[in-house]
PDB file of C-alpha atoms in Angstrom:
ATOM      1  CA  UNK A  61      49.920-127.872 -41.104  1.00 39.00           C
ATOM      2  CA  UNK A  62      50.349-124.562 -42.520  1.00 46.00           C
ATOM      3  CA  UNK A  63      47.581-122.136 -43.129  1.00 58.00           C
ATOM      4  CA  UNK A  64      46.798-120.348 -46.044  1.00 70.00           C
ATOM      5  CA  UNK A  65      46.253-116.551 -46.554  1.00 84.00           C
ATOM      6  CA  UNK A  66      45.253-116.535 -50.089  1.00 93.00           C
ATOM      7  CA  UNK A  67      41.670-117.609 -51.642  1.00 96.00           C
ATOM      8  CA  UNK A  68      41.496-120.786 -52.632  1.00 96.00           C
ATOM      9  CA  UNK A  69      40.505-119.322 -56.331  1.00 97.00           C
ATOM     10  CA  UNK A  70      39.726-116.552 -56.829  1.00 98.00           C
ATOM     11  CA  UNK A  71      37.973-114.633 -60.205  1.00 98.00           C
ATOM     12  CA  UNK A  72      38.047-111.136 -61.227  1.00 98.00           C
ATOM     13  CA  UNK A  73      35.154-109.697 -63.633  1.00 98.00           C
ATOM     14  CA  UNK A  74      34.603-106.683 -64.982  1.00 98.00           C
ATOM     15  CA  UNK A  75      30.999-105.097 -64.981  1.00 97.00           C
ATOM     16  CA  UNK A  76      28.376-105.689 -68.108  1.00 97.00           C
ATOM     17  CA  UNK A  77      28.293-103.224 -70.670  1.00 94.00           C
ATOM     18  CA  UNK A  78      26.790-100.019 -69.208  1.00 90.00           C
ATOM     19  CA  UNK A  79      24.837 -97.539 -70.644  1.00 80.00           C
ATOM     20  CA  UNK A  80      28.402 -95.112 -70.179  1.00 71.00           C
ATOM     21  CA  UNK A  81      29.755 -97.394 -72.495  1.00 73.00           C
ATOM     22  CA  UNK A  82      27.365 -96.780 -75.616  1.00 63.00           C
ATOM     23  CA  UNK A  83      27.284 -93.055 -74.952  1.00 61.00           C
ATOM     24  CA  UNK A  84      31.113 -92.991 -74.845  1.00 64.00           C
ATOM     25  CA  UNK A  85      30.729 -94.821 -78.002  1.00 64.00           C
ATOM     26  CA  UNK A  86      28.638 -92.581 -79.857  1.00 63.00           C
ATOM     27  CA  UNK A  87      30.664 -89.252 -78.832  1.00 63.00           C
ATOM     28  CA  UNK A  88      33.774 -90.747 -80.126  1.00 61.00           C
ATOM     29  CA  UNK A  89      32.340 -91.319 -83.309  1.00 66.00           C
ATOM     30  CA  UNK A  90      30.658 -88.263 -83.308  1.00 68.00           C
ATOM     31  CA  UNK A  91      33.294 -85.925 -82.561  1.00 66.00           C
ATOM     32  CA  UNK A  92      31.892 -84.958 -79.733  1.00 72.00           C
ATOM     33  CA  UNK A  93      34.316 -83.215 -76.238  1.00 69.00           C
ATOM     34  CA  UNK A  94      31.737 -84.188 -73.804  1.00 70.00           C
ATOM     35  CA  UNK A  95      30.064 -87.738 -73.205  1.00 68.00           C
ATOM     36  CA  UNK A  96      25.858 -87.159 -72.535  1.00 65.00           C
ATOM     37  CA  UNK A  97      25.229 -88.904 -69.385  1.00 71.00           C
ATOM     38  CA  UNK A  98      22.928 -87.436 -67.160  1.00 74.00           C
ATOM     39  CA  UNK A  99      23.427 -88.697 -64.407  1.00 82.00           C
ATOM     40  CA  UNK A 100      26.566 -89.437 -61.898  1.00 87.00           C
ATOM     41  CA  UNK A 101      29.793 -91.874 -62.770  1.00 88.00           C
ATOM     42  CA  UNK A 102      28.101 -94.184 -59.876  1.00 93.00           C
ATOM     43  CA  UNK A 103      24.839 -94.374 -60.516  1.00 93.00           C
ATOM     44  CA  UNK A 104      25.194 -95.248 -64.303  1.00 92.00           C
ATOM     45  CA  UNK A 105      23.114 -98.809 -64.484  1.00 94.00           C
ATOM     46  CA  UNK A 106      23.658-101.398 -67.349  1.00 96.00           C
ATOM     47  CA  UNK A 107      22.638-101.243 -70.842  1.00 94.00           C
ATOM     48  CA  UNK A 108      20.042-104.079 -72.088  1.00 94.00           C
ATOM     49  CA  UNK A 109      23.158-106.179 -73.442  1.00 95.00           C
ATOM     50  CA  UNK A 110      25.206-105.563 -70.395  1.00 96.00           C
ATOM     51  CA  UNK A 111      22.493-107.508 -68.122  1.00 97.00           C
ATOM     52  CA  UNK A 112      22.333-110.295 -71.193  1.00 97.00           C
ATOM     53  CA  UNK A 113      26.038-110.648 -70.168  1.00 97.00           C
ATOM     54  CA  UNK A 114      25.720-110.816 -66.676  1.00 98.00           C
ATOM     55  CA  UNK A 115      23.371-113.413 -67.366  1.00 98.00           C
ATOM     56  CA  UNK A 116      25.488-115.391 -69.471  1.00 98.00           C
ATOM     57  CA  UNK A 117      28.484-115.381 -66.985  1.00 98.00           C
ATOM     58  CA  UNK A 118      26.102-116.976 -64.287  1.00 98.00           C
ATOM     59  CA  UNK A 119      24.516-119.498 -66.802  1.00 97.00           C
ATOM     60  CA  UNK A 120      28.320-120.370 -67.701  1.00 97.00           C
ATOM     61  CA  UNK A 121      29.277-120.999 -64.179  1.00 98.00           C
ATOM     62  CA  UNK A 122      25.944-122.615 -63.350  1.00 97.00           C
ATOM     63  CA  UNK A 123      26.804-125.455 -65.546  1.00 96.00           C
ATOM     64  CA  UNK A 124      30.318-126.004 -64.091  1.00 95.00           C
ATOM     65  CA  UNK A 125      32.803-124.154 -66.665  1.00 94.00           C
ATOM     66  CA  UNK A 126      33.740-121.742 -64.153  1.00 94.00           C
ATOM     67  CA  UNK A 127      35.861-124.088 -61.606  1.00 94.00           C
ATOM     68  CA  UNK A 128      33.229-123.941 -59.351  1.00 96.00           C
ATOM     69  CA  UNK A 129      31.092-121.004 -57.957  1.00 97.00           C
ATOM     70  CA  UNK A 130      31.914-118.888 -55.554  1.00 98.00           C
ATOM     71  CA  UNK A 131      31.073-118.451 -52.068  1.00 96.00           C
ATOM     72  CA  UNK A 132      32.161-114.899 -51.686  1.00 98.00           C
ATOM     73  CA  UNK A 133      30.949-112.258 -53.997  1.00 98.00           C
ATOM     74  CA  UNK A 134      32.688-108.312 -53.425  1.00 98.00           C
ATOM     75  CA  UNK A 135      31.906-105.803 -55.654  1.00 98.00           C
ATOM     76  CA  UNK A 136      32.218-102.355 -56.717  1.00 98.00           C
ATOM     77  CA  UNK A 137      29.487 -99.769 -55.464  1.00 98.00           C
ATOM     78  CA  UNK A 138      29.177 -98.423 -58.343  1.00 98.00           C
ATOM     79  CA  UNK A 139      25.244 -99.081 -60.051  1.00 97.00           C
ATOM     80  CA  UNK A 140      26.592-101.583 -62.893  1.00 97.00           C
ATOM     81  CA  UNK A 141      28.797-103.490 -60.769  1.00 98.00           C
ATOM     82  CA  UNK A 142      26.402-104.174 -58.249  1.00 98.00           C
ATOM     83  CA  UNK A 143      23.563-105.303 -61.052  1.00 98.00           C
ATOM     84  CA  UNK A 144      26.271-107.248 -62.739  1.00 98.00           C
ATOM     85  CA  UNK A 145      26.524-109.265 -59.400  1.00 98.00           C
ATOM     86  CA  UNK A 146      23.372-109.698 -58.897  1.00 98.00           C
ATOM     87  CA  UNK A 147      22.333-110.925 -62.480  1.00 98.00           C
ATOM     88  CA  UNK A 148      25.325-113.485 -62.254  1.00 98.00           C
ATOM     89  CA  UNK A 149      24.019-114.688 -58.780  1.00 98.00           C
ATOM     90  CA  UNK A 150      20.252-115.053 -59.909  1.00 97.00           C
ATOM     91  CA  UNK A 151      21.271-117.029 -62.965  1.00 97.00           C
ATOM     92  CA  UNK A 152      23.074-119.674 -60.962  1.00 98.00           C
ATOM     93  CA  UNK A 153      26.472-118.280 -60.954  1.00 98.00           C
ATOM     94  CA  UNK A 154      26.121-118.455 -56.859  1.00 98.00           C
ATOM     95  CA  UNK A 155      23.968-119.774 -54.387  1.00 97.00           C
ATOM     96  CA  UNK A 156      20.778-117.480 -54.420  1.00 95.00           C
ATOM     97  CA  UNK A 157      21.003-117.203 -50.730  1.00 94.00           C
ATOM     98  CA  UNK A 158      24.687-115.777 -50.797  1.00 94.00           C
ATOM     99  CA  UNK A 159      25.068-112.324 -49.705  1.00 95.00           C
ATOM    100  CA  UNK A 160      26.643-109.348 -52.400  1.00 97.00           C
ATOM    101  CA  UNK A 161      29.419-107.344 -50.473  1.00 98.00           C
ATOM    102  CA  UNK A 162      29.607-103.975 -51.644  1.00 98.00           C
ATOM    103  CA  UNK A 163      33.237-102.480 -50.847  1.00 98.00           C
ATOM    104  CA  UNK A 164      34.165 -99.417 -52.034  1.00 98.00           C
ATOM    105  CA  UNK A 165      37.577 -99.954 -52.021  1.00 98.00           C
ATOM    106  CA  UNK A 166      36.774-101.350 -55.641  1.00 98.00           C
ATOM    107  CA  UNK A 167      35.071 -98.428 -56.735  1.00 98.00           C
ATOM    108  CA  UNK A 168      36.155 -97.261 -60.782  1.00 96.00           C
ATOM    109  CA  UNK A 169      39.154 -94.920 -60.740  1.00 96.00           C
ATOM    110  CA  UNK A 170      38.045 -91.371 -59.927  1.00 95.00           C
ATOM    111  CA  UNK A 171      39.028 -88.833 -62.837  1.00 93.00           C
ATOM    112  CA  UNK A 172      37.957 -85.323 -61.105  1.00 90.00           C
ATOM    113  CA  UNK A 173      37.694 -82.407 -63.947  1.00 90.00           C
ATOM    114  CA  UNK A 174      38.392 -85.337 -66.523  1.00 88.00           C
ATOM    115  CA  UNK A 175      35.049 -87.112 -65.939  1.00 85.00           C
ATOM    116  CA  UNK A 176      32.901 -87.014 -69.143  1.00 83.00           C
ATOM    117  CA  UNK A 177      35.467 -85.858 -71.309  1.00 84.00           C
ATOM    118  CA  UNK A 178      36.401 -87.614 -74.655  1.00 81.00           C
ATOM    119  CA  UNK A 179      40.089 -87.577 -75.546  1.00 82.00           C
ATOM    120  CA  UNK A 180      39.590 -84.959 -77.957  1.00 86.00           C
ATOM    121  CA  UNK A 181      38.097 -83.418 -75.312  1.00 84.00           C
ATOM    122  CA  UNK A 182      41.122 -83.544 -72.672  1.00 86.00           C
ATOM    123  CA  UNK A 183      43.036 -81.341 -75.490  1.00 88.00           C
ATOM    124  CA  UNK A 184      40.507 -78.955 -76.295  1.00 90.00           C
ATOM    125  CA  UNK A 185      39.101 -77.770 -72.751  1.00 90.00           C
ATOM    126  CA  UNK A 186      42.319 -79.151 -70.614  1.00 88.00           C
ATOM    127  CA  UNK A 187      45.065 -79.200 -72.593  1.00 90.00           C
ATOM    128  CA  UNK A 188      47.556 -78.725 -69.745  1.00 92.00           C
ATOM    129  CA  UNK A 189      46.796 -81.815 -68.271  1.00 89.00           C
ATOM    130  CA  UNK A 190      46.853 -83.221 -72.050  1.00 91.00           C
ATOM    131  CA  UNK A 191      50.467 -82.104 -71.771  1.00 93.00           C
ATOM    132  CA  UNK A 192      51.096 -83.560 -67.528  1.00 91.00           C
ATOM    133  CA  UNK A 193      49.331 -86.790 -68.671  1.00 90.00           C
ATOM    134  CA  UNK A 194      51.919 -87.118 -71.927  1.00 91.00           C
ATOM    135  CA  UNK A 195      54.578 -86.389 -69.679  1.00 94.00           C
ATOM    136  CA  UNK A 196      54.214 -88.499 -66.398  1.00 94.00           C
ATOM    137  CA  UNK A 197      51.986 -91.110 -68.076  1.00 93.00           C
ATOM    138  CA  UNK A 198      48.828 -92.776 -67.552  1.00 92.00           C
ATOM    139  CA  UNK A 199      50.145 -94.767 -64.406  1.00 97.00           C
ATOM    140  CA  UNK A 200      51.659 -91.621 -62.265  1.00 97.00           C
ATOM    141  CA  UNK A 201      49.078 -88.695 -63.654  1.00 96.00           C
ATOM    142  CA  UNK A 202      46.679 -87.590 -61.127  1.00 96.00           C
ATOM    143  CA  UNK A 203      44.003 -84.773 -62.549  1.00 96.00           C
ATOM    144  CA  UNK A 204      43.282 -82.432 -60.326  1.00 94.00           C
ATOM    145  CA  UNK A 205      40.111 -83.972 -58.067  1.00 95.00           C
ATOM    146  CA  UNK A 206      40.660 -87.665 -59.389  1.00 96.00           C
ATOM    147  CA  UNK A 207      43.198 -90.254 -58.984  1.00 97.00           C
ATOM    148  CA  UNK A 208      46.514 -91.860 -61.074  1.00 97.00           C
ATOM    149  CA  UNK A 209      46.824 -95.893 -61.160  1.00 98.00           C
ATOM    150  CA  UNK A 210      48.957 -95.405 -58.338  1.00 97.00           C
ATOM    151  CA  UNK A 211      46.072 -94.316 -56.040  1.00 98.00           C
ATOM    152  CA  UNK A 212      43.591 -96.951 -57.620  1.00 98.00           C
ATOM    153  CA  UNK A 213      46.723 -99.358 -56.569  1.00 98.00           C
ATOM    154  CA  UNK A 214      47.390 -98.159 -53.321  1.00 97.00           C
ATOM    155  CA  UNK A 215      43.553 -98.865 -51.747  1.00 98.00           C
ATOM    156  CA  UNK A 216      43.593-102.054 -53.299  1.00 98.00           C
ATOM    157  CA  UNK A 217      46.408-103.328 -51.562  1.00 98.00           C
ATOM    158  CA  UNK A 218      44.140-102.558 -48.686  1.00 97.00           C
ATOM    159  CA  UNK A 219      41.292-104.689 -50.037  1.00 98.00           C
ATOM    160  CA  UNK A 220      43.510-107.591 -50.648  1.00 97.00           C
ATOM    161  CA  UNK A 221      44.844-107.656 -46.960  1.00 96.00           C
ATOM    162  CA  UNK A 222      40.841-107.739 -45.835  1.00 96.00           C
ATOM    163  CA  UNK A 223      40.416-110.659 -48.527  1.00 97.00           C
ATOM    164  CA  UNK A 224      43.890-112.488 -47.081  1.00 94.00           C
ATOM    165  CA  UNK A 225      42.122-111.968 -43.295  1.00 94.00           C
ATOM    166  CA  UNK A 226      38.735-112.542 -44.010  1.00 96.00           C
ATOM    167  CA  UNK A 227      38.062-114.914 -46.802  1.00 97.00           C
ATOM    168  CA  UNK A 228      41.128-117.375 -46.977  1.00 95.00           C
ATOM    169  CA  UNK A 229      40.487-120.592 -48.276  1.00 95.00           C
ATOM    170  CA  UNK A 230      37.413-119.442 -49.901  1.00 97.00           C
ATOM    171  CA  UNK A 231      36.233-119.311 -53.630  1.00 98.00           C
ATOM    172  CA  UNK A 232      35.998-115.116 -53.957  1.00 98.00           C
ATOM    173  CA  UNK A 233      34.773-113.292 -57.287  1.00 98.00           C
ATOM    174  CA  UNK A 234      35.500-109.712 -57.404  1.00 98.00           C
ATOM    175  CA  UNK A 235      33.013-107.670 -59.545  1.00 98.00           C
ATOM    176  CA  UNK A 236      34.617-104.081 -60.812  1.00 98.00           C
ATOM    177  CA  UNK A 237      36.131-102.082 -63.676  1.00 97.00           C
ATOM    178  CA  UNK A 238      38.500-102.111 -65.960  1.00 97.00           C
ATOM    179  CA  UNK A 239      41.250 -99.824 -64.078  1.00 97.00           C
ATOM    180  CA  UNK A 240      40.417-102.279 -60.928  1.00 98.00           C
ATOM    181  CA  UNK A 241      40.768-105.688 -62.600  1.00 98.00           C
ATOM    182  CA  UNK A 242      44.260-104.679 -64.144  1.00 98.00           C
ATOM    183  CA  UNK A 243      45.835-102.665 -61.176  1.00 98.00           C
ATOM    184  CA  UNK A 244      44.752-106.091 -58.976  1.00 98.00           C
ATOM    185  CA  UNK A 245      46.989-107.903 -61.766  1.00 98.00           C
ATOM    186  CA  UNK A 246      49.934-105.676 -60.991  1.00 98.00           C
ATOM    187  CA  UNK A 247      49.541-106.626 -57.173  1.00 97.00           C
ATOM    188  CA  UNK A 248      49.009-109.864 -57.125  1.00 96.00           C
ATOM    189  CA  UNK A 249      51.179-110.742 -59.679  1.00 96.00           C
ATOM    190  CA  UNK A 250      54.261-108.513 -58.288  1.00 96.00           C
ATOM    191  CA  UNK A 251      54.461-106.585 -61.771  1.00 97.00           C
ATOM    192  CA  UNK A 252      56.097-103.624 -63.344  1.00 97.00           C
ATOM    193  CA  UNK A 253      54.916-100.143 -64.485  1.00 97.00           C
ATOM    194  CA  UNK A 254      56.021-101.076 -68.315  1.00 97.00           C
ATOM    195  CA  UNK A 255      54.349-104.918 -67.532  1.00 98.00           C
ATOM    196  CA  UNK A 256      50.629-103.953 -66.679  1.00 98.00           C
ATOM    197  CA  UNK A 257      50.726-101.037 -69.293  1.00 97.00           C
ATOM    198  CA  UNK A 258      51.518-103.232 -72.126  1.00 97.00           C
ATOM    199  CA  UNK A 259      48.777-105.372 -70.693  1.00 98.00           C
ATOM    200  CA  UNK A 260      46.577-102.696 -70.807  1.00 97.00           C
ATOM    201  CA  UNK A 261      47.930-101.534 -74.297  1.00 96.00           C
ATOM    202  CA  UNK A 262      46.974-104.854 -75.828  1.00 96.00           C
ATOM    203  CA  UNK A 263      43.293-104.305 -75.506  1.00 95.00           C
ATOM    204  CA  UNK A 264      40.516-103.453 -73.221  1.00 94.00           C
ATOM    205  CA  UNK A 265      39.197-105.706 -70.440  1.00 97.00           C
ATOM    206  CA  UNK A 266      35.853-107.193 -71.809  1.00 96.00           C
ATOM    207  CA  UNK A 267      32.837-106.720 -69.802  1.00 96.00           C
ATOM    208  CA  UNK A 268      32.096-109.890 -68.146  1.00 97.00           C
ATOM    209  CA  UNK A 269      35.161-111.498 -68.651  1.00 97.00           C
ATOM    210  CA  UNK A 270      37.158-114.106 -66.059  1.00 97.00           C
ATOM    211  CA  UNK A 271      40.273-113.075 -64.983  1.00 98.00           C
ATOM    212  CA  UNK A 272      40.863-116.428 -62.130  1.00 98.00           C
ATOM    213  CA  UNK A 273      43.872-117.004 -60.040  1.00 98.00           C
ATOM    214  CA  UNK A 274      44.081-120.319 -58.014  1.00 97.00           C
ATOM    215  CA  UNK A 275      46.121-120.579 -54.894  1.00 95.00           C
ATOM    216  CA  UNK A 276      49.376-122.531 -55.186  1.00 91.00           C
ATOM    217  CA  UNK A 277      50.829-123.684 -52.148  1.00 87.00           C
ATOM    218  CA  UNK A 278      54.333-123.927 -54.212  1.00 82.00           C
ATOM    219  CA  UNK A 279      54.458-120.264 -54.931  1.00 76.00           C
ATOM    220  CA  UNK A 280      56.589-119.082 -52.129  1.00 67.00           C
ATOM    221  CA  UNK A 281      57.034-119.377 -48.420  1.00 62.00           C
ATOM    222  CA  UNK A 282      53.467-119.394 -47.455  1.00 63.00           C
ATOM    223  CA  UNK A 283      52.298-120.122 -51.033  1.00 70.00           C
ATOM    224  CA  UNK A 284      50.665-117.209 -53.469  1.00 91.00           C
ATOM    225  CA  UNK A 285      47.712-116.954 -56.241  1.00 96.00           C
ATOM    226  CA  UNK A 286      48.751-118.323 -59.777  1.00 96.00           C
ATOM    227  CA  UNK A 287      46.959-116.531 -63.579  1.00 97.00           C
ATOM    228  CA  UNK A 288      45.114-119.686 -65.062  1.00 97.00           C
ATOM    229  CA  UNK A 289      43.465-117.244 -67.156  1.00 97.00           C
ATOM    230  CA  UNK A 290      42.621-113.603 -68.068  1.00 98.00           C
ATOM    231  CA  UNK A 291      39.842-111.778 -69.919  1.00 97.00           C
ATOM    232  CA  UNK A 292      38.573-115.015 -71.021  1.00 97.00           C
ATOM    233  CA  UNK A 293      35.008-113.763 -72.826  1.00 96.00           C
ATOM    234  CA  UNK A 294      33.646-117.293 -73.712  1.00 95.00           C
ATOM    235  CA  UNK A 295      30.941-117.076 -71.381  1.00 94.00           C
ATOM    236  CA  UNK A 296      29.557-114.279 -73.073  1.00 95.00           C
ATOM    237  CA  UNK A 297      30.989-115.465 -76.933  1.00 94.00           C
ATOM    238  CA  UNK A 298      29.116-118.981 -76.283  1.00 92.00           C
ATOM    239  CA  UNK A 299      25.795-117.708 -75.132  1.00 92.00           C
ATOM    240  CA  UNK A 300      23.116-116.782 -78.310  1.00 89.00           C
ATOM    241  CA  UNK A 301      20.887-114.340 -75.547  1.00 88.00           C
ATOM    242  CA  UNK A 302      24.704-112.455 -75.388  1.00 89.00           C
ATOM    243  CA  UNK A 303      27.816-110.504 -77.687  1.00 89.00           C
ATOM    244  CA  UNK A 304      31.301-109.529 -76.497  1.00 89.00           C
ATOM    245  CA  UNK A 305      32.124-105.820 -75.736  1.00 87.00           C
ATOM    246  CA  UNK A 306      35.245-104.308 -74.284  1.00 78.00           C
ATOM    247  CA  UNK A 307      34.478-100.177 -74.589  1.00 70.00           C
ATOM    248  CA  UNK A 308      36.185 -98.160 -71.796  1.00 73.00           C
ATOM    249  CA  UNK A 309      33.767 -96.747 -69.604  1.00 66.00           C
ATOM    250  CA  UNK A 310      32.368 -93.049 -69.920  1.00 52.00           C
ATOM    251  CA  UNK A 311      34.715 -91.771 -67.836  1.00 48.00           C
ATOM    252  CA  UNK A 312      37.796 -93.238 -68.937  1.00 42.00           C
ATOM    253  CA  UNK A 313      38.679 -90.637 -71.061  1.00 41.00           C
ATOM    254  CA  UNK A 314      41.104 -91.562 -72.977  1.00 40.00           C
ATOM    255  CA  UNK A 315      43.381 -95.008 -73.534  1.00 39.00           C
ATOM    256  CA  UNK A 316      47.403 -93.671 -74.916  1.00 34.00           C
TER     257      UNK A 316
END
């Protein structure tokens, strides 16, 4: 009998709505070059709606529409991430006794002397990386201090060899960000620069939607992780406490 090195399922969800995400909001529509935050990228919690959603996604996989619930929860250090986890365990997306792993391997993608900038923003105050970012693109840029998809990419690959050693044949949800949740597309699914950007390009990750994968013993030698489905929002879209958003977070400057 052959072992397997892959999860037996495994989901990928990207954090509630945070309060980053409504003041990204209004300085977009405001004009604005800066985003007001107060307070650092990590430590931003959720908004109101983003623990509704949370909520929701448990309450969805509490009553069975999830493919089961998982028995191994990782997620993000970052504040929203980690109440996102915990709002989905405590309303019966998990056991109640299982235990949140924080790894920062999932952390959001860092943007050094970009954080808290708008995209108007980027071209007023740093247009030369404006330009570098135009030129090299969003998967190979790396501001000064922060990191390019690449780097986001190469740590992950790390995380995925703990999840192959550690937590094979298990049911694993991995709580993150957007930037996380697509980059962990492009590894597990073996794909291109020009693939996972016109992912991307087709429209921000909701928060608190399913990405799942399910192990196929078929798929290759020793068998490999199969999409069943990505940024599905109906747990959210079905619950009345709940509403679908998909802002980028504060920091994510800008989306071309």
């Amino acid at each position: 009998m052959t072992l397997t090195r892959w999860p037996t399922r495994l989901w990928l969800v990207r954090h509630g709505q945070s309060a980053g995400n409504v003041a990204r909001d209004l300085a977009h529509a405001t004009g604005e070059h800066r985003i007001a935050l107060d307070t650092r990228d990590v430590d931003v919690p959720l908004s109101e709606l983003g623990c509704a959603q949370a909520e929701a996604l448990g309450r969805w996989f509490a009553r069975g529409e999830g493919n089961g619930r998982p028995d191994v929860i990782l997620t993000s250090p970052y504040l929203r991430a980690r109440e996102t986890a915990r709002h989905f365990r405590d309303a019966g997306g998990a056991d109640p006794q299982e235990t949140i792993c924080v790894d920062e391997r999932l952390r959001e993608k860092e943007f050094g002397i970009l954080d808290g900038l708008t995209t108007a923003g980027i071209r007023a105050i740093q247009p030369e990386q404006a330009e570098f970012r135009r030129l090299l693109g969003k998967f190979y840029h790396r501001p000064p201090g922060g990191e390019s998809w690449c780097d986001v990419i190469f740590r992950l690959r790390s995380l995925m060899d703990t999840v192959s050693l550690h937590h094979a044949g298990r049911d694993v949800m991995i709580v993150a960000h957007q930037v996380v949740v697509l980059c962990l597309r492009y590894i597990i699914e073996n794909l291109t620069e020009a693939e996972i950007l016109a992912i991307d390009a087709s429209g921000d990750v909701a928060n608190c939607s399913i990405t799942e994968y399910v192990h196929d013993p078929a798929a290759g030698k020793d068998g490999g992780l199969t999409l069943i489905r990505y940024n599905v929002t109906a747990p959210v879209d079905e619950d009345p406490a709940a509403e679908t958003t998909s802002a980028p977070d504060a920091m994510v400057a800008a989306r071309g």
